C-alpha positions as protocol buffer text, in pm:
chain_id: "A"
residue {
  index: 1
  type: MET
  ca { x: 11085 y: 11613 z: 12656 }
}
residue {
  index: 2
  type: GLU
  ca { x: 11305 y: 11346 z: 12808 }
}
residue {
  index: 3
  type: GLY
  ca { x: 11309 y: 10989 z: 12685 }
}
residue {
  index: 4
  type: GLY
  ca { x: 11120 y: 11067 z: 12365 }
}
residue {
  index: 5
  type: GLN
  ca { x: 10789 y: 11099 z: 12551 }
}
residue {
  index: 6
  type: HIS
  ca { x: 10509 y: 11306 z: 12407 }
}
residue {
  index: 7
  type: PRO
  ca { x: 10245 y: 11500 z: 12602 }
}
residue {
  index: 8
  type: ILE
  ca { x: 9891 y: 11365 z: 12622 }
}
residue {
  index: 9
  type: THR
  ca { x: 9660 y: 11569 z: 12400 }
}
residue {
  index: 10
  type: SER
  ca { x: 9305 y: 11546 z: 12272 }
}
residue {
  index: 11
  type: THR
  ca { x: 9425 y: 11325 z: 11987 }
}
residue {
  index: 12
  type: ALA
  ca { x: 9622 y: 11085 z: 12208 }
}
residue {
  index: 13
  type: MET
  ca { x: 9508 y: 10733 z: 12136 }
}
residue {
  index: 14
  type: PHE
  ca { x: 9702 y: 10527 z: 12384 }
}
residue {
  index: 15
  type: ASP
  ca { x: 9735 y: 10534 z: 12762 }
}
residue {
  index: 16
  type: ASP
  ca { x: 10113 y: 10565 z: 12739 }
}
residue {
  index: 17
  type: GLY
  ca { x: 10079 y: 10932 z: 12644 }
}
residue {
  index: 18
  type: VAL
  ca { x: 10189 y: 10907 z: 12281 }
}
residue {
  index: 19
  type: ASP
  ca { x: 10008 y: 11151 z: 12055 }
}
residue {
  index: 20
  type: LEU
  ca { x: 10010 y: 10937 z: 11743 }
}
residue {
  index: 21
  type: ILE
  ca { x: 9868 y: 11200 z: 11508 }
}
residue {
  index: 22
  type: ALA
  ca { x: 10126 y: 11458 z: 11618 }
}
residue {
  index: 23
  type: THR
  ca { x: 10400 y: 11199 z: 11565 }
}
residue {
  index: 24
  type: ILE
  ca { x: 10275 y: 11116 z: 11215 }
}
residue {
  index: 25
  type: ARG
  ca { x: 10247 y: 11489 z: 11138 }
}
residue {
  index: 26
  type: SER
  ca { x: 10606 y: 11554 z: 11248 }
}
residue {
  index: 27
  type: ASN
  ca { x: 10727 y: 11256 z: 11044 }
}
residue {
  index: 28
  type: ALA
  ca { x: 10530 y: 11384 z: 10745 }
}
residue {
  index: 29
  type: LYS
  ca { x: 10695 y: 11725 z: 10770 }
}
residue {
  index: 30
  type: ALA
  ca { x: 11033 y: 11552 z: 10777 }
}
residue {
  index: 31
  type: GLY
  ca { x: 10944 y: 11346 z: 10468 }
}
residue {
  index: 32
  type: ARG
  ca { x: 10972 y: 11013 z: 10648 }
}
residue {
  index: 33
  type: ILE
  ca { x: 10826 y: 10682 z: 10532 }
}
residue {
  index: 34
  type: ALA
  ca { x: 10531 y: 10539 z: 10731 }
}
residue {
  index: 35
  type: PHE
  ca { x: 10519 y: 10188 z: 10581 }
}
residue {
  index: 36
  type: VAL
  ca { x: 10739 y: 9968 z: 10365 }
}
residue {
  index: 37
  type: GLY
  ca { x: 10585 y: 9688 z: 10157 }
}
residue {
  index: 38
  type: GLY
  ca { x: 10622 y: 9337 z: 10296 }
}
residue {
  index: 39
  type: GLU
  ca { x: 10654 y: 9166 z: 9960 }
}
residue {
  index: 40
  type: HIS
  ca { x: 10832 y: 9438 z: 9766 }
}
residue {
  index: 41
  type: TYR
  ca { x: 11053 y: 9663 z: 9974 }
}
residue {
  index: 42
  type: ASP
  ca { x: 11053 y: 9929 z: 9705 }
}
residue {
  index: 43
  type: GLU
  ca { x: 10683 y: 9994 z: 9776 }
}
residue {
  index: 44
  type: THR
  ca { x: 10659 y: 10265 z: 10040 }
}
residue {
  index: 45
  type: LEU
  ca { x: 10395 y: 10493 z: 10189 }
}
residue {
  index: 46
  type: PRO
  ca { x: 10500 y: 10843 z: 10291 }
}
residue {
  index: 47
  type: SER
  ca { x: 10381 y: 10963 z: 10633 }
}
residue {
  index: 48
  type: ILE
  ca { x: 10209 y: 11261 z: 10470 }
}
residue {
  index: 49
  type: ARG
  ca { x: 9982 y: 11028 z: 10273 }
}
residue {
  index: 50
  type: LEU
  ca { x: 9885 y: 10838 z: 10588 }
}
residue {
  index: 51
  type: TYR
  ca { x: 9822 y: 11165 z: 10772 }
}
residue {
  index: 52
  type: ASP
  ca { x: 9608 y: 11303 z: 10487 }
}
residue {
  index: 53
  type: ALA
  ca { x: 9410 y: 10978 z: 10456 }
}
residue {
  index: 54
  type: ALA
  ca { x: 9333 y: 10969 z: 10829 }
}
residue {
  index: 55
  type: HIS
  ca { x: 9208 y: 11327 z: 10818 }
}
residue {
  index: 56
  type: ALA
  ca { x: 9001 y: 11251 z: 10508 }
}
residue {
  index: 57
  type: VAL
  ca { x: 8819 y: 10973 z: 10696 }
}
residue {
  index: 58
  type: ALA
  ca { x: 8758 y: 11199 z: 10998 }
}
residue {
  index: 59
  type: ASN
  ca { x: 8632 y: 11482 z: 10775 }
}
residue {
  index: 60
  type: TYR
  ca { x: 8400 y: 11245 z: 10588 }
}
residue {
  index: 61
  type: LEU
  ca { x: 8250 y: 11124 z: 10915 }
}
residue {
  index: 62
  type: SER
  ca { x: 8200 y: 11482 z: 11033 }
}
residue {
  index: 63
  type: CYS
  ca { x: 8004 y: 11558 z: 10713 }
}
residue {
  index: 64
  type: LEU
  ca { x: 7761 y: 11275 z: 10793 }
}
residue {
  index: 65
  type: PHE
  ca { x: 7653 y: 11441 z: 11121 }
}
residue {
  index: 66
  type: VAL
  ca { x: 7666 y: 11111 z: 11307 }
}
residue {
  index: 67
  type: GLU
  ca { x: 7723 y: 11056 z: 11677 }
}
residue {
  index: 68
  type: ASN
  ca { x: 7872 y: 10761 z: 11863 }
}
residue {
  index: 69
  type: VAL
  ca { x: 8054 y: 10613 z: 11566 }
}
residue {
  index: 70
  type: SER
  ca { x: 8138 y: 10246 z: 11598 }
}
residue {
  index: 71
  type: ALA
  ca { x: 8306 y: 10087 z: 11297 }
}
residue {
  index: 72
  type: PHE
  ca { x: 8392 y: 9731 z: 11204 }
}
residue {
  index: 73
  type: VAL
  ca { x: 8682 y: 9672 z: 10970 }
}
residue {
  index: 74
  type: PHE
  ca { x: 8687 y: 9366 z: 10748 }
}
residue {
  index: 75
  type: SER
  ca { x: 8982 y: 9417 z: 10520 }
}
residue {
  index: 76
  type: GLU
  ca { x: 9311 y: 9279 z: 10409 }
}
residue {
  index: 77
  type: ASN
  ca { x: 9627 y: 9368 z: 10593 }
}
residue {
  index: 78
  type: ARG
  ca { x: 9686 y: 9697 z: 10414 }
}
residue {
  index: 79
  type: TRP
  ca { x: 9786 y: 10049 z: 10509 }
}
residue {
  index: 80
  type: GLU
  ca { x: 9435 y: 10178 z: 10440 }
}
residue {
  index: 81
  type: VAL
  ca { x: 9316 y: 9993 z: 10751 }
}
residue {
  index: 82
  type: VAL
  ca { x: 9553 y: 10203 z: 10963 }
}
residue {
  index: 83
  type: ALA
  ca { x: 9434 y: 10524 z: 10796 }
}
residue {
  index: 84
  type: PHE
  ca { x: 9071 y: 10423 z: 10856 }
}
residue {
  index: 85
  type: TYR
  ca { x: 9144 y: 10341 z: 11220 }
}
residue {
  index: 86
  type: LEU
  ca { x: 9319 y: 10673 z: 11278 }
}
residue {
  index: 87
  type: GLY
  ca { x: 9042 y: 10867 z: 11103 }
}
residue {
  index: 88
  type: VAL
  ca { x: 8764 y: 10708 z: 11308 }
}
residue {
  index: 89
  type: ARG
  ca { x: 8960 y: 10762 z: 11630 }
}
residue {
  index: 90
  type: LEU
  ca { x: 9026 y: 11126 z: 11535 }
}
residue {
  index: 91
  type: PHE
  ca { x: 8650 y: 11166 z: 11501 }
}
residue {
  index: 92
  type: GLY
  ca { x: 8606 y: 11012 z: 11846 }
}
residue {
  index: 93
  type: GLY
  ca { x: 8466 y: 10677 z: 11736 }
}
residue {
  index: 94
  type: SER
  ca { x: 8571 y: 10322 z: 11810 }
}
residue {
  index: 95
  type: VAL
  ca { x: 8696 y: 10055 z: 11573 }
}
residue {
  index: 96
  type: ARG
  ca { x: 8685 y: 9677 z: 11591 }
}
residue {
  index: 97
  type: PHE
  ca { x: 8887 y: 9460 z: 11356 }
}
residue {
  index: 98
  type: LEU
  ca { x: 8757 y: 9130 z: 11222 }
}
residue {
  index: 99
  type: ASP
  ca { x: 9000 y: 8860 z: 11114 }
}
residue {
  index: 100
  type: CYS
  ca { x: 8847 y: 8645 z: 10842 }
}
residue {
  index: 101
  type: THR
  ca { x: 9134 y: 8396 z: 10871 }
}
residue {
  index: 102
  type: ALA
  ca { x: 9066 y: 8315 z: 11238 }
}
residue {
  index: 103
  type: PRO
  ca { x: 8918 y: 7971 z: 11316 }
}
residue {
  index: 104
  type: GLU
  ca { x: 8545 y: 7972 z: 11389 }
}
residue {
  index: 105
  type: GLY
  ca { x: 8591 y: 7935 z: 11766 }
}
residue {
  index: 106
  type: LYS
  ca { x: 8839 y: 8224 z: 11782 }
}
residue {
  index: 107
  type: ARG
  ca { x: 8626 y: 8489 z: 11608 }
}
residue {
  index: 108
  type: PRO
  ca { x: 8481 y: 8767 z: 11823 }
}
residue {
  index: 109
  type: ASP
  ca { x: 8105 y: 8772 z: 11870 }
}
């Protein structure tokens, strides 16, 4: 594909046509790093761990036999939030993030 563009697939999560899960999977196979720690640069997260965690969330949701999943995330700025987001989206659900540090007037209803 020209220009580094990826085809739209059933796991595509953005309108620009990027298949994020396929990209993470290819990075995992290549042994690439997904995240580097902000405070300590020697703390890293391999792409394979992110990929496995996202699939674990999706598989857990499928075991619950739920439909129309809508999740709210209230968490610190950590890599697990990304894995949770990807897992819920893989399952077909939607995710909304809550920022506990936002001023009262700026918080979503």
